[in-house]
XYZ file of C-alpha atoms in Angstrom:
757
model
C -46.384 41.406 42.246
C -45.445 44.983 43.105
C -42.893 47.242 44.806
C -43.116 48.218 48.449
C -41.563 51.694 48.294
C -39.758 53.595 51.053
C -38.051 56.994 50.830
C -34.669 57.396 52.557
C -34.018 61.077 53.339
C -32.398 60.995 56.778
C -29.149 63.002 56.728
C -28.614 62.088 53.108
C -27.909 64.133 50.025
C -28.697 67.820 49.865
C -28.928 68.048 46.087
C -29.826 65.832 43.135
C -28.718 62.181 43.357
C -27.523 60.999 39.945
C -26.354 57.418 40.493
C -26.585 54.474 42.891
C -24.846 51.077 43.100
C -25.113 48.022 45.366
C -21.910 46.684 46.878
C -23.815 43.870 48.642
C -27.428 42.976 49.392
C -27.269 45.142 52.545
C -25.134 48.045 51.367
C -25.794 50.808 48.824
C -23.514 53.590 47.600
C -24.927 56.810 46.155
C -23.400 59.913 44.667
C -24.866 63.226 43.500
C -24.416 66.887 42.700
C -23.548 67.702 46.313
C -20.221 65.867 45.659
C -20.898 63.382 48.478
C -20.309 59.633 48.292
C -22.681 58.071 50.834
C -22.874 54.464 52.017
C -26.335 53.244 53.117
C -26.420 50.231 55.443
C -29.724 48.359 55.554
C -30.969 47.146 58.905
C -34.537 45.935 59.312
C -35.622 47.566 56.084
C -34.241 50.992 57.078
C -31.189 52.517 55.408
C -28.654 54.265 57.666
C -26.389 56.702 55.775
C -22.691 57.274 56.335
C -20.758 59.891 54.371
C -17.740 58.085 52.916
C -16.064 61.123 51.375
C -16.689 64.499 49.823
C -15.265 64.917 46.338
C -13.938 68.236 44.945
C -16.418 70.935 43.953
C -15.987 70.250 40.230
C -16.836 66.542 40.685
C -20.294 65.951 39.137
C -20.987 62.197 38.647
C -22.988 60.840 35.711
C -22.749 57.065 36.229
C -21.470 54.627 38.821
C -20.941 50.867 39.026
C -19.100 48.447 41.321
C -16.737 45.923 39.804
C -19.005 42.938 38.927
C -16.807 40.286 40.520
C -19.279 39.752 43.362
C -21.948 38.709 40.849
C -19.829 35.686 39.937
C -20.762 34.037 43.242
C -17.343 34.948 44.642
C -17.574 37.447 47.509
C -15.288 40.449 47.387
C -12.843 40.831 50.216
C -12.995 44.439 51.313
C -9.850 46.210 50.295
C -9.015 43.766 47.480
C -8.177 44.841 43.928
C -11.749 43.981 42.867
C -13.303 46.152 45.572
C -13.404 49.194 43.311
C -16.031 51.661 42.108
C -16.183 53.097 38.583
C -17.521 56.693 38.508
C -17.811 58.879 35.407
C -18.069 62.673 35.621
C -19.125 65.663 33.556
C -15.547 66.875 33.033
C -14.781 64.048 30.570
C -13.042 61.804 33.100
C -13.684 58.521 34.825
C -12.425 57.565 38.243
C -11.573 54.281 39.956
C -12.547 54.802 43.582
C -11.756 52.610 46.596
C -14.388 51.677 49.152
C -13.047 54.260 51.582
C -13.632 57.025 49.007
C -10.006 57.442 47.975
C -9.647 58.026 44.215
C -7.223 55.348 43.078
C -6.942 56.530 39.489
C -8.365 59.329 37.318
C -8.318 59.060 33.514
C -9.267 61.735 30.982
C -11.484 59.853 28.562
C -13.592 62.266 26.495
C -14.034 65.803 25.266
C -17.059 67.135 27.099
C -18.903 64.995 29.628
C -18.326 61.273 30.087
C -21.946 60.187 30.010
C -21.563 56.634 31.274
C -19.176 53.860 32.276
C -19.902 50.108 32.251
C -17.831 47.155 33.409
C -17.887 44.100 31.159
C -19.653 41.124 32.720
C -16.396 39.343 33.556
C -14.865 42.543 34.932
C -11.808 42.361 32.675
C -12.595 45.594 30.803
C -14.805 48.670 30.909
C -16.336 51.004 28.365
C -16.951 54.717 28.525
C -19.098 56.902 26.273
C -19.159 60.672 25.975
C -20.630 63.768 24.447
C -17.909 63.636 21.790
C -19.664 60.625 20.216
C -16.905 58.169 21.146
C -17.115 54.796 22.871
C -13.802 53.576 24.252
C -12.736 50.229 25.688
C -10.335 50.273 28.641
C -8.528 47.608 30.619
C -9.386 47.077 34.267
C -6.307 49.025 35.257
C -7.299 52.022 33.107
C -5.232 51.485 29.935
C -6.931 52.448 26.662
C -7.468 49.421 24.434
C -9.443 50.841 21.524
C -11.905 53.470 20.374
C -14.589 51.174 19.076
C -17.203 53.761 18.020
C -16.932 57.224 16.495
C -20.414 58.691 16.137
C -21.771 62.025 14.982
C -23.962 62.727 18.012
C -23.451 62.485 21.741
C -23.876 58.961 23.110
C -26.281 58.993 26.043
C -26.551 55.248 26.634
C -24.501 52.148 25.825
C -24.439 48.521 26.988
C -22.327 45.406 26.668
C -23.932 42.401 24.982
C -24.458 39.360 27.256
C -21.253 37.735 25.959
C -19.341 41.055 25.911
C -18.697 40.680 22.176
C -20.810 43.650 21.012
C -21.812 47.154 22.075
C -25.333 48.570 21.871
C -25.535 52.373 21.825
C -27.976 55.104 20.849
C -27.799 57.906 18.323
C -30.774 60.224 18.569
C -33.853 58.070 18.007
C -31.853 55.097 16.652
C -30.257 52.095 18.310
C -27.052 50.699 16.843
C -25.429 47.325 17.475
C -21.675 47.265 16.878
C -19.612 44.087 17.137
C -16.124 44.338 18.593
C -14.946 42.492 15.487
C -13.478 45.252 13.345
C -14.592 43.580 10.103
C -18.311 43.585 10.928
C -20.703 46.347 9.965
C -22.969 47.995 12.546
C -26.666 47.114 12.607
C -28.952 50.131 12.996
C -32.692 50.429 13.522
C -35.162 53.231 14.278
C -36.355 52.609 17.847
C -38.221 55.671 19.157
C -39.928 58.827 17.960
C -37.729 60.974 20.165
C -34.298 61.023 21.754
C -33.346 57.694 23.389
C -32.244 58.315 26.972
C -31.695 54.844 28.489
C -31.195 51.212 27.450
C -30.490 47.946 29.247
C -29.497 44.537 27.837
C -30.469 41.446 29.836
C -27.799 38.834 30.268
C -30.414 36.216 31.157
C -32.836 36.323 28.224
C -30.921 38.471 25.728
C -33.717 41.047 25.428
C -33.127 44.788 25.200
C -35.260 47.493 26.787
C -35.093 51.149 25.801
C -36.768 54.367 26.912
C -36.773 57.896 25.605
C -38.277 61.322 25.297
C -41.263 59.960 23.374
C -42.507 58.796 26.820
C -42.425 55.108 25.839
C -40.364 52.099 26.804
C -39.918 49.248 24.355
C -38.667 45.653 24.413
C -36.485 44.201 21.629
C -34.784 40.899 21.012
C -31.043 40.684 20.405
C -31.576 41.068 16.638
C -33.533 44.312 16.968
C -36.971 42.746 16.409
C -39.701 44.701 18.166
C -41.447 42.707 20.923
C -43.387 45.286 22.947
C -44.148 48.991 23.071
C -45.752 50.674 26.058
C -48.482 53.263 25.916
C -47.407 56.882 25.954
C -46.553 57.765 29.549
C -46.973 61.200 31.135
C -43.240 61.933 31.159
C -40.037 60.778 29.419
C -38.494 57.515 30.599
C -35.291 58.451 32.451
C -34.190 55.150 34.038
C -34.577 51.483 33.167
C -32.968 48.285 34.459
C -33.294 44.477 34.219
C -33.061 42.437 37.403
C -29.926 40.279 37.743
C -30.870 36.731 38.719
C -34.198 36.384 36.943
C -35.357 37.023 33.420
C -38.912 37.781 34.449
C -39.061 41.506 35.199
C -37.481 44.945 34.941
C -38.003 48.391 36.493
C -38.854 51.625 34.677
C -38.484 55.097 36.186
C -39.715 58.505 35.083
C -40.940 61.715 36.759
C -42.597 60.764 40.081
C -43.268 57.248 38.735
C -41.755 53.799 39.163
C -43.098 50.715 37.348
C -42.386 47.008 37.741
C -42.772 45.243 34.397
C -42.812 41.673 33.145
C -40.201 40.515 30.636
C -42.876 40.754 27.915
C -43.371 44.447 28.736
C -46.719 44.578 30.514
C -46.776 46.262 33.901
C -47.117 44.343 37.173
C -47.573 47.568 39.141
C -47.101 51.328 39.011
C -46.224 53.452 42.038
C -46.535 57.236 42.236
C -43.870 58.911 44.383
C -43.042 62.548 45.146
C -39.348 62.449 44.234
C -39.071 64.196 40.892
C -37.325 62.401 38.041
C -35.682 59.048 38.753
C -32.214 59.185 37.199
C -30.808 55.760 37.991
C -32.116 52.327 39.062
C -29.939 49.607 40.575
C -30.987 46.058 41.554
C -29.477 44.126 44.436
C -27.628 40.955 43.433
C -30.557 38.750 44.542
C -33.028 40.834 42.459
C -35.455 41.417 45.328
C -34.568 45.059 46.097
C -34.036 48.219 44.082
C -32.407 51.518 44.872
C -33.274 54.621 42.868
C -31.503 57.965 42.551
C -33.968 60.876 42.583
C -33.712 64.481 41.464
C -34.907 65.873 44.825
C -31.864 64.450 46.636
C -33.625 61.426 48.107
C -32.749 57.756 47.824
C -35.783 55.679 46.908
C -35.820 52.022 47.916
C -38.217 49.231 47.063
C -38.586 45.507 47.578
C -40.869 43.082 45.765
C -43.985 41.776 47.489
C -47.263 40.146 46.386
C -45.526 37.383 44.470
C -48.207 34.762 43.983
C -47.700 31.047 43.259
C -50.291 28.299 42.779
C -50.228 24.518 43.049
C -53.413 22.438 42.742
C -55.915 24.222 44.987
C -53.250 25.997 47.083
C -52.123 29.604 46.693
C -49.019 31.122 48.287
C -48.564 34.918 48.379
C -45.603 36.907 49.681
C -47.496 39.691 51.451
C -44.482 41.180 53.289
C -40.721 40.836 53.143
C -40.832 38.009 55.705
C -44.461 36.854 55.608
C -46.125 34.337 53.267
C -49.879 33.775 53.216
C -51.205 30.309 52.287
C -54.787 29.731 51.129
C -56.491 26.509 50.118
C -59.084 27.405 47.518
C -62.451 25.824 48.200
C -61.720 25.292 51.897
C -61.298 27.641 54.816
C -57.636 26.706 55.327
C -55.613 29.851 55.889
C -52.004 29.855 57.099
C -49.547 32.697 57.682
C -45.874 31.715 57.536
C -43.445 34.076 59.255
C -39.898 33.677 57.982
C -36.865 34.637 60.056
C -35.293 36.681 57.241
C -36.474 38.377 54.057
C -37.578 36.064 51.245
C -35.318 36.030 48.198
C -36.854 33.197 46.138
C -39.829 30.898 46.471
C -41.194 28.060 44.341
C -44.338 25.962 44.782
C -44.913 22.525 43.290
C -45.203 18.784 43.862
C -46.772 19.351 47.257
C -43.934 21.496 48.636
C -43.188 25.195 49.043
C -39.455 26.013 48.906
C -38.489 29.405 50.371
C -34.993 30.881 50.056
C -33.659 33.584 52.379
C -30.170 35.136 52.138
C -28.704 32.416 54.379
C -31.212 29.570 54.643
C -33.667 27.373 52.772
C -37.097 26.587 54.255
C -39.076 23.622 52.871
C -42.795 23.415 53.706
C -45.136 20.529 52.923
C -48.806 21.079 52.072
C -49.621 18.462 54.732
C -47.711 20.320 57.454
C -47.255 24.100 57.395
C -46.093 24.340 61.026
C -42.720 22.589 61.038
C -40.625 23.347 57.945
C -37.309 21.720 57.135
C -34.607 24.395 57.470
C -30.971 24.149 56.377
C -28.170 26.619 55.682
C -27.060 27.563 52.177
C -23.518 27.632 50.869
C -23.826 30.539 48.411
C -25.845 33.722 48.346
C -26.515 34.303 44.631
C -29.421 31.991 43.818
C -30.405 32.063 40.146
C -33.290 29.595 40.134
C -35.059 26.757 41.956
C -36.285 23.717 40.001
C -38.736 21.302 41.620
C -39.381 17.632 40.885
C -41.416 14.933 42.579
C -38.727 13.655 44.971
C -36.155 16.450 45.118
C -35.343 19.997 44.041
C -32.393 21.783 42.494
C -30.861 25.096 43.541
C -28.926 26.929 40.809
C -26.255 29.335 42.044
C -24.499 31.136 39.187
C -22.551 28.162 37.731
C -23.145 25.583 40.489
C -26.175 23.302 40.947
C -27.034 21.518 44.208
C -29.609 18.752 44.515
C -31.560 18.467 47.785
C -34.271 16.161 49.053
C -37.420 17.686 50.531
C -36.106 16.522 53.908
C -33.206 18.969 53.535
C -30.498 16.389 52.757
C -27.889 17.330 50.157
C -28.069 14.593 47.509
C -25.166 15.841 45.451
C -23.533 18.633 43.507
C -23.704 17.490 39.863
C -20.658 18.028 37.681
C -20.322 17.572 33.954
C -17.650 17.727 31.295
C -16.519 21.192 30.194
C -17.845 22.712 33.423
C -16.633 26.330 33.602
C -17.069 29.475 35.675
C -19.574 30.891 33.191
C -23.157 31.318 34.480
C -25.807 28.730 33.707
C -28.710 29.699 31.466
C -31.623 28.621 33.659
C -34.253 28.110 30.868
C -31.872 25.417 29.585
C -31.678 23.496 32.869
C -34.384 20.842 33.357
C -34.999 18.407 36.219
C -37.182 15.349 36.783
C -37.152 12.372 39.151
C -34.191 10.519 37.632
C -32.586 12.877 35.106
C -31.001 16.314 34.923
C -30.263 18.026 31.596
C -28.011 21.096 31.386
C -26.997 23.057 28.321
C -23.254 23.547 28.033
C -22.065 26.925 29.263
C -20.005 27.770 26.183
C -21.421 25.490 23.440
C -25.142 26.244 23.118
C -25.680 23.177 20.906
C -24.389 20.666 23.479
C -26.628 19.168 26.182
C -25.285 17.237 29.181
C -27.588 14.438 30.381
C -26.971 13.363 33.988
C -28.477 10.382 35.808
C -29.744 10.957 39.333
C -29.603 7.499 40.943
C -30.425 7.027 44.614
C -27.460 6.423 46.927
C -24.986 6.684 44.049
C -22.812 9.529 42.732
C -24.406 11.783 40.141
C -22.584 11.294 36.855
C -23.036 12.370 33.253
C -24.476 9.391 31.401
C -24.366 10.826 27.892
C -24.465 14.038 25.916
C -26.489 15.186 22.961
C -25.357 17.676 20.333
C -28.100 19.485 18.439
C -27.656 20.982 14.991
C -28.468 24.512 16.187
C -28.257 26.500 19.406
C -30.792 25.392 22.001
C -32.923 28.040 23.742
C -35.420 26.029 25.876
C -35.435 22.615 27.570
C -38.143 20.580 29.293
C -38.041 17.005 30.650
C -41.219 14.990 31.164
C -42.060 14.154 34.781
C -44.088 10.931 34.562
C -42.823 7.361 34.128
C -39.529 5.612 34.779
C -36.118 6.304 33.293
C -36.914 4.373 30.094
C -39.871 6.705 29.437
C -37.773 9.842 29.729
C -38.189 12.384 26.939
C -36.680 15.791 26.384
C -38.505 18.565 24.535
C -36.263 21.317 23.195
C -36.634 24.486 21.166
C -33.702 25.695 19.101
C -32.780 29.127 17.830
C -34.935 28.576 14.720
C -37.945 28.034 17.033
C -38.281 24.433 15.886
C -39.626 22.012 18.503
C -37.927 18.619 18.821
C -38.555 15.577 20.973
C -35.562 13.501 22.036
C -36.182 10.017 23.464
C -33.239 9.836 25.873
C -33.043 6.108 26.555
C -35.116 4.492 23.833
C -33.653 2.146 21.241
C -36.356 2.626 18.660
C -36.591 3.943 15.120
C -35.206 7.347 15.840
C -33.874 9.178 18.825
C -35.014 12.632 17.777
C -38.042 13.930 15.907
C -39.082 17.428 14.869
C -42.755 17.817 15.744
C -43.504 21.528 15.232
C -42.159 24.875 14.034
C -42.409 28.442 15.381
C -42.540 27.287 19.005
C -42.548 30.105 21.548
C -42.998 28.266 24.821
C -43.162 24.626 26.010
C -44.217 22.805 29.187
C -44.905 19.235 30.284
C -47.910 18.286 32.382
C -46.944 17.310 35.923
C -49.545 14.521 36.168
C -49.373 12.846 32.725
C -47.030 12.486 29.764
C -48.601 15.424 27.948
C -46.601 18.122 26.163
C -48.036 21.599 25.562
C -46.478 24.171 23.261
C -47.475 27.689 22.306
C -46.870 27.872 18.575
C -47.130 30.837 16.262
C -50.880 30.521 15.657
C -52.036 27.735 17.961
C -51.828 26.226 21.401
C -50.916 22.604 20.674
C -51.062 19.651 23.068
C -49.498 16.251 22.294
C -51.297 13.583 24.317
C -48.906 10.681 23.570
C -45.539 12.148 22.584
C -43.757 8.858 23.409
C -44.756 7.583 19.957
C -42.010 9.660 18.316
C -39.696 6.641 18.208
C -42.276 4.530 16.354
C -41.486 3.637 12.758
C -44.761 5.356 11.805
C -43.878 9.025 12.382
C -47.262 10.251 11.140
C -48.891 8.923 14.271
C -47.413 11.786 16.347
C -49.577 14.235 14.380
C -52.698 12.181 15.138
C -52.203 12.576 18.907
C -52.126 16.374 18.757
C -54.917 18.764 19.710
C -54.745 22.320 18.376
C -56.519 25.376 19.665
C -56.254 28.773 17.989
C -54.491 31.298 20.195
C -56.512 34.316 19.103
C -57.905 34.587 22.640
C -54.382 34.624 24.105
C -53.144 37.777 22.382
C -49.556 38.555 21.453
C -46.641 36.686 23.064
C -48.567 34.372 25.404
C -46.674 31.944 27.630
C -47.626 28.671 29.329
C -47.818 28.914 33.115
C -48.781 25.329 34.021
C -50.222 22.113 32.595
C -52.134 19.940 35.047
C -55.492 18.201 35.598
C -56.400 18.445 31.930
C -55.978 22.223 31.982
C -53.421 24.519 30.359
C -53.013 27.887 32.081
C -51.805 30.640 29.740
C -50.527 34.098 30.623
C -51.469 36.520 27.890
C -49.302 39.307 26.562
C -51.142 41.818 28.764
C -50.550 39.813 31.958
C -54.006 38.243 32.303
C -54.247 34.455 32.816
C -56.521 32.253 30.706
C -57.314 28.596 31.456
C -57.960 26.180 28.583
C -59.607 22.938 29.651
C -59.784 20.722 26.586
C -58.022 17.382 27.092
C -59.695 16.167 30.293
C -60.903 12.923 28.642
C -57.317 11.890 28.028
C -56.480 12.485 31.691
C -59.137 9.951 32.654
C -57.917 7.552 29.959
C -54.324 7.856 31.129
C -55.363 7.188 34.714
C -57.272 4.033 33.719
C -54.386 2.655 31.645
C -51.792 3.475 34.318
C -53.851 1.569 36.896
C -54.344 -1.452 34.548
C -58.076 -0.784 34.203
C -58.284 -1.584 30.485
C -62.009 -2.340 30.474
C -62.786 1.127 31.795
C -60.314 2.692 29.332
C -61.884 0.913 26.355
C -65.380 1.798 27.577
C -64.367 5.485 27.734
C -63.061 5.343 24.156
C -66.233 3.626 22.919
C -68.412 6.281 24.528
C -66.321 9.232 23.294
C -65.733 7.842 19.772
C -62.857 10.270 19.348
C -60.095 9.396 16.876
C -57.390 11.100 18.942
C -58.479 9.209 22.054
C -58.483 5.883 20.176
C -54.998 6.654 18.796
C -53.698 7.335 22.300
C -55.306 4.101 23.493
C -53.549 2.182 20.716
C -50.168 3.686 21.582
C -50.463 3.088 25.327
C -51.829 -0.441 24.904
C -48.964 -1.300 22.547
C -46.431 0.090 25.008
C -48.001 -2.009 27.795
C -48.114 -5.143 25.529
C -51.903 -5.354 25.790
C -52.615 -6.810 22.346
C -56.400 -7.207 22.636
C -56.894 -3.546 23.569
C -54.388 -2.422 20.934
C -56.168 -4.475 18.253
C -59.531 -2.852 18.973
C -57.969 0.636 19.107
C -56.148 0.235 15.782
C -59.348 -1.079 14.182
C -61.245 1.967 15.454
C -58.838 4.362 13.709
C -58.705 2.345 10.500
C -55.173 1.012 10.848
C -55.961 -2.462 9.510
C -52.311 -3.146 8.726
C -51.637 -2.968 12.464
C -54.664 -5.178 13.151
C -53.362 -7.837 10.744
C -49.898 -7.663 12.301
C -51.353 -8.106 15.807
C -53.266 -11.161 14.574
C -50.000 -12.488 13.155
C -48.320 -11.961 16.534
C -51.079 -13.867 18.277
C -50.585 -16.780 15.884
C -46.912 -17.209 16.815
C -46.083 -20.217 18.972
C -42.920 -19.193 20.829
C -42.970 -16.562 23.566
C -39.653 -15.101 22.382
C -41.003 -14.392 18.910
C -44.151 -12.834 20.349
C -42.189 -10.511 22.625
C -39.894 -9.540 19.742
C -42.798 -8.752 17.402
C -44.573 -6.724 20.082
C -41.371 -4.675 20.540
C -41.237 -4.245 16.776
C -44.871 -3.095 16.746
C -43.899 -0.420 19.275
C -41.011 0.676 17.058
C -38.206 -0.761 19.200
C -36.085 -2.585 16.628
C -33.001 -3.091 18.794
C -35.017 -4.637 21.637
C -36.753 -6.956 19.184
C -33.440 -8.008 17.671
C -31.903 -8.513 21.115
C -34.747 -10.831 22.174
C -34.339 -12.923 19.017
C -30.554 -13.222 19.317
C -30.739 -14.143 23.011
C -33.019 -17.019 22.053
C -30.759 -18.123 19.146
C -33.305 -17.044 16.518
C -30.671 -15.648 14.164
C -32.684 -16.325 10.997
C -35.618 -14.361 12.372
C -33.338 -11.504 13.466
C -31.867 -11.238 9.969
C -35.336 -11.414 8.420
C -36.575 -8.667 10.747
C -33.771 -6.321 9.656
C -34.487 -7.079 6.012
C -38.184 -6.329 6.455
C -37.351 -2.973 8.063
C -34.765 -2.195 5.345
C -31.986 -2.079 7.928
C -29.523 -3.445 5.373
C -26.215 -2.813 7.129
C -27.313 -4.607 10.277
C -28.808 -7.496 8.309
C -25.527 -7.941 6.431
C -23.513 -7.658 9.647
C -25.579 -10.387 11.348
C -25.400 -12.654 8.297
C -21.595 -12.389 8.110
C -21.097 -12.704 11.879
C -23.275 -15.785 12.281
C -22.488 -17.192 8.804
C -26.155 -17.567 8.168
C -28.686 -16.196 5.675
C -25.997 -14.368 3.643
C -27.389 -15.489 0.310
C -30.883 -14.478 1.373
C -29.673 -10.998 2.349
C -27.971 -10.501 -1.019
C -31.044 -11.653 -2.931
C -33.326 -9.398 -0.912
C -30.990 -6.456 -1.494
C -30.856 -7.094 -5.235
C -34.650 -7.345 -5.424
C -35.016 -4.114 -3.451
C -32.649 -2.224 -5.794
C -34.464 -3.605 -8.819
C -37.827 -2.366 -7.507
C -36.568 1.171 -6.820
C -34.479 1.122 -10.031
C -31.189 2.030 -8.381
C -27.659 0.698 -8.600
C -25.710 -0.551 -5.601
C -23.840 2.172 -3.651
C -23.503 0.541 -0.217
C -19.768 -0.140 0.395
C -20.461 -3.311 2.378
C -22.572 -4.895 -0.333
C -20.184 -3.713 -3.091
C -17.203 -5.346 -1.354
C -19.095 -8.578 -0.736
C -20.405 -8.704 -4.308
C -16.911 -8.120 -5.711
C -15.364 -10.845 -3.559
C -18.168 -13.271 -4.472
C -17.675 -12.557 -8.185
C -13.900 -13.123 -7.976
C -14.417 -16.438 -6.193
C -16.910 -17.551 -8.866
C -14.446 -16.517 -11.631
C -11.587 -18.519 -10.092
C -13.875 -21.515 -9.681
C -14.976 -21.442 -13.297
C -11.330 -21.107 -14.430
C-alpha cells in the first residue's frame, strides 16, 4: 500500500500554504501566507482551483477545519449554519468563515498567535490554543465557556480525546492529558527528546501519534504507554494525521517527505517530493485521499493504491484508483477489473470480492469476474465491510446494512439504545446467523441479533460484561446452536461466550494478556496472539463442559519470538495462521494441519478415518479433540476410545454406564450430561416423566436449588434431597446457609413439634 502523489500548482497560491481542509470528497479548501482562500474541485484526479476570497494583508492563517457535521453521515446543505470554516491566525484571533469567504465572526482569543483551532467531534464546541500557553473552550457560536489550561510555555499542538472529555496538549518535549473535569489532575509524560510540533488522536482506535524536532514520530495508547518509535528521520516531523474511517494507517509529513504508516507505526511507503516542508495534512472523509499544505506554495495530493488482499489462492491488488488486478496463485489466471469510479473500500473473503465506490457497491465472485452485481448505496461514509459465508455487512457511521452477495438488501438491523454515536468497528462481528454489536455508549453491553432468512432482524438477547469490551469475534462454522463469541476486555483478558448453549456455564475466561484474536473460516478454531505466545484452541466449544480443565488440553502454544513486537493475526485458514509482525512483514505458521483433517473427517461422518488418524498421530491434543467432537455428535464408541487414550477413565466408565441403560430417554439425557448440557438432560428426563432421575441428576451435579425446586413442584423425592444435602454439608463441614433449605427445614421441624405435642 502506498500513496500516488500529484502536485497541484496551476494558478494556485503564490506563497507558503499553511493549512488545508476537505469540505467533501471532491472539494478542498486551502489558505496560506498570500491571504488567499482557494477552493480546489477534483475532476478526474485533477484539482481545479478557484479563488474564493482574499483576506486582509494582516491575515496569516495557522490552522483550519470545517465543521465536522458532515462526518456524522449527514450531508451539509451549502449555506446552512453548519457550513462553516474555523480559521485561526497569528494575530491571536479565530474566525468563523462562510463557504463564500465572508467572515461571519471574528473573536480575539489569545495574546500572541492563536496556534490552532479544533472542533469537538460532535461539533458543539471548539478549542483554541495560543502562544500565551492557554487552551480555551468556546461554544459553536463563539462564546467563551472556559479556560481549561494555563501553561508556562506556548502550546503548539492540542487535540480532543475521542469522547471529547479530555484535552491532549504539548509543553516542550512533554505531552499532557487534561480532563475537562475540574477535579482531576493532569497526566504528564516525557514523549520526545526535542520540541513536540504535532500530535493527532485517533477516534477509531484511541491511539495517539506525535512528532517533533527530534526527527521522530511515536505512537502511544490513550494512557500514555509507548507503543512505537520511528528511526531518526532526516528532518523534523511537521505534520501528522490519522485517517478518518479506518484505524489502520496514518500519514506523516516532513521536509520533502511524505510517509504512509500502519497503525502500529511501521511504514507502508515513503515518497520523496520537491515541496519543502509539509505543514498540514488532511484526509478526505472516506480516507482514500490526502491533501497536504506545502511551504513552496503548492498543494500536494495523494490517493492510496497497491492495497493487497488475499483469499485462498487468489490475490486482489488495487493498482490504480479505478483498476483492480486479480491473480490466482499457482495458475495463470490473471484478470483486470476496471471500475467506473474510484475505489473507496474493498474486502475479499468467502469467495467474493466486495468493492465500494463513492456511489455504488460492486460484488465479484471468484467463479465469475466478468459480470459483477452492482447496486447503489444510500450513504457515502463507509466505515467498514464485514463478510460472512452467505451475506456481508456495510457499516456507515452508526448504521449497518446487511446485503446478500446477489445485491439484495436483507435488512437494516436495529437494537435497543441505538443512538447517533459512531459504531466501533472492531466490536462489530458477523457470521451466517448472528450479528453482535457493542453498545455505542455502554462499552460493557453487547447486543446479539439473530439473522433469520425471510424474517425481520431482531435483537434476541444482550450480554453485559464486567469490564469494557475492546474486541469481538464470532465463529463462522456450524449452526446457530454452535455459535460462540470470543471477546477481549480492557484488561486484555480473553473470554469465550457460548451464545445459545444451556450447559455448565455461559462464559469462560481462557487466557490473559490477549492482543489480537481471530477465528478460522473453515473450522471452529480460535487463534489469539497473547503476550508471549501464539495460542490456538482446536475445540473451544468445550468451554460449557463441566470439566473446565479440558479447554486447556485442546490448546497449542507457539512462542512468538519470531513475530517481534506487537504482531497481529491476519487470517486463520487451511491449518495456517498468518501473522503480520511489528515491522510489517508477514509470517505463516502451519502447525495444526492434522486437526483440519480430523475436523473434516468428523464433519463428514467418517469416524473410522478420524480414529485411524488419531491412532497414527498418537497426539494427546488430537485425541482430546476427538473425544469432544465425538461426544458432541453422540458417537459413544469413538468417544470411549478417545477418552481411554487420554487417560480419562472416569469418562470411560460413565460411557459404559450409559450403554448399559435400557431406555432411550435416559441414554439421550446421560449423553447430554456427558457433554455438559445439564438443562437439556433435565428437559429430556422431565418430558419422559422421569422426575426421580431428573432430581437425582441435579443432586449428583450439586445443583441444589433446582433439585429442591423439582422435588417441591412434583412432590417427589423431597426427603431424599434433604438427606443428600445434609450429607453433603457434613462432608464439607459447613452449616446450612441456603435460604430455601433453611425455610424447609424450619417448617419441617415445626410440623414435627406440633405432631409430638
